[in-house]
CSV table of C-alpha atoms in Angstrom, one decimal:
chain,number,residue,atom,x,y,z
O,28,MET,CA,32.6,155.1,128.4
O,29,GLU,CA,31.9,151.9,131.5
O,30,THR,CA,30.3,148.9,130.0
O,31,PHE,CA,27.9,147.4,131.8
O,32,GLY,CA,30.4,144.8,132.9
O,33,GLN,CA,32.5,146.8,133.8
O,34,ARG,CA,30.0,149.2,135.9
O,35,ILE,CA,29.2,145.2,137.6
O,36,LYS,CA,32.5,144.2,138.8
O,37,ARG,CA,33.3,148.1,139.8
O,38,LEU,CA,30.1,148.2,142.6
O,39,ARG,CA,30.3,144.7,143.2
O,40,LYS,CA,33.9,145.6,143.7
O,41,GLY,CA,33.0,148.5,146.0
O,42,LYS,CA,30.7,146.4,148.6
O,43,ARG,CA,33.5,144.0,148.9
O,44,ILE,CA,31.2,140.7,147.5
O,45,THR,CA,32.8,137.8,145.7
O,46,GLN,CA,31.0,137.0,142.4
O,47,LEU,CA,30.3,133.9,144.4
O,48,GLU,CA,28.8,135.4,146.6
O,49,LEU,CA,26.4,137.7,144.3
O,50,ALA,CA,26.2,134.9,142.1
O,51,GLU,CA,23.7,132.9,145.1
O,52,LYS,CA,21.6,136.4,146.7
O,53,ILE,CA,20.8,136.6,143.3
O,54,GLY,CA,20.5,133.1,141.9
O,55,VAL,CA,22.7,132.4,139.2
O,56,ASP,CA,25.9,130.6,138.7
O,57,PHE,CA,28.4,132.0,139.2
O,58,THR,CA,30.3,132.2,136.2
O,59,TYR,CA,27.3,134.4,134.9
O,60,ILE,CA,28.9,136.8,136.9
O,61,SER,CA,32.3,136.3,135.9
O,62,LYS,CA,31.5,136.4,132.1
O,63,ILE,CA,28.7,139.7,132.4
O,64,GLU,CA,31.9,141.0,134.2
O,65,ASN,CA,34.8,140.4,131.1
O,66,ASP,CA,31.7,141.0,129.0
O,67,ARG,CA,31.7,137.4,127.4
O,68,ILE,CA,27.8,137.4,126.9
O,69,VAL,CA,26.1,137.5,123.8
O,70,ARG,CA,22.9,138.6,126.2
O,71,ALA,CA,22.1,141.2,128.0
O,72,PRO,CA,21.0,139.6,131.2
O,73,SER,CA,16.9,139.5,131.8
O,74,GLU,CA,15.6,142.6,133.8
O,75,SER,CA,14.8,140.5,137.0
O,76,THR,CA,18.1,140.0,136.8
O,77,ILE,CA,19.5,143.1,136.8
O,78,LYS,CA,17.2,144.6,138.8
O,79,ARG,CA,18.2,141.5,142.1
O,80,ILE,CA,21.9,142.6,140.9
O,81,ALA,CA,21.3,146.9,141.4
O,82,GLU,CA,19.6,145.5,145.1
O,83,VAL,CA,22.1,144.1,146.3
O,84,LEU,CA,25.3,146.4,144.5
O,85,GLY,CA,23.0,149.7,146.4
O,86,ALA,CA,22.6,150.5,142.3
O,87,ASP,CA,20.4,152.4,140.7
O,88,SER,CA,18.8,149.2,138.3
O,89,GLU,CA,16.5,151.7,136.3
O,90,GLU,CA,20.4,153.1,135.4
O,91,LEU,CA,21.7,149.2,135.0
O,92,ILE,CA,19.1,148.1,132.7
O,93,LEU,CA,19.6,150.7,130.3
O,94,LEU,CA,23.9,149.7,130.8
O,95,ALA,CA,23.0,146.9,129.8
O,96,ARG,CA,21.0,148.8,126.1
O,97,LYS,CA,17.8,147.0,127.0
O,98,VAL,CA,14.8,149.8,127.6
O,99,PRO,CA,12.9,148.5,131.1
O,100,GLN,CA,9.2,147.2,131.1
O,101,ASN,CA,7.6,150.9,132.5
O,102,LEU,CA,9.4,152.4,129.2
O,103,GLN,CA,8.7,150.1,127.2
O,104,GLU,CA,4.6,150.3,128.0
O,105,THR,CA,4.5,154.1,128.3
O,106,ILE,CA,6.2,153.9,124.1
O,107,VAL,CA,3.7,151.5,123.5
O,108,GLN,CA,0.6,153.0,124.8
O,109,ASP,CA,2.1,157.4,124.7
O,110,THR,CA,1.6,158.7,120.7
O,111,LEU,CA,3.8,162.0,122.0
O,112,ALA,CA,6.4,160.1,123.8
O,113,VAL,CA,6.7,157.5,119.7
O,114,ASP,CA,7.1,161.8,118.0
O,115,PHE,CA,9.4,162.6,120.6
O,116,LEU,CA,11.8,159.6,120.3
O,117,ARG,CA,11.3,159.8,116.6
O,118,VAL,CA,13.1,162.9,116.2
O,119,VAL,CA,15.4,163.2,119.1
O,120,PRO,CA,18.3,161.8,116.3
O,121,LYS,CA,17.6,165.2,115.0
O,122,PHE,CA,18.3,167.5,117.6
O,123,ASN,CA,21.6,169.7,117.9
O,124,ASP,CA,23.5,170.3,121.1
O,125,GLU,CA,21.5,172.7,122.2
O,126,GLN,CA,18.1,171.7,121.4
O,127,ARG,CA,19.3,168.4,124.2
O,128,ARG,CA,20.4,170.9,126.3
O,129,ALA,CA,17.3,172.8,126.4
O,130,VAL,CA,15.0,168.9,126.6
O,131,LYS,CA,17.5,168.0,129.3
O,132,ILE,CA,16.7,171.5,131.1
O,133,PHE,CA,12.8,171.2,131.0
O,134,ILE,CA,13.4,167.5,132.0
O,135,ASP,CA,15.7,168.0,135.0
O,136,ASP,CA,12.5,171.1,135.9
O,137,VAL,CA,10.0,168.8,135.1
O,138,GLU,CA,11.4,166.2,138.3
O,139,GLY,CA,12.1,169.2,140.0
O,140,LYS,CA,15.6,169.1,139.5
O,141,ASN,CA,16.8,172.5,139.4
């Protein structure tokens, strides 16, 4: 599976943007971009930094936030406010493959992807 840093590097190169150009567009030092791309950062960038990166690179910010192993703020709020979400997250690790497929089909249906 592609790491957060590898994805950033692939997206940046796909846009033909240098590390320096990306850094300038999002307001960080270019060495920070190098550290991100080489997976040498101790802690993932802030959600706002990831959103700026996503905007410049034309990527899905929520996907990048999750790839960076962060929980997007809007999902944190849902988890805190919705007891059903908490119950669901509690049982997800117990799902077998068939249950996971069924849930995925249900989610796609709710989102209108089917």
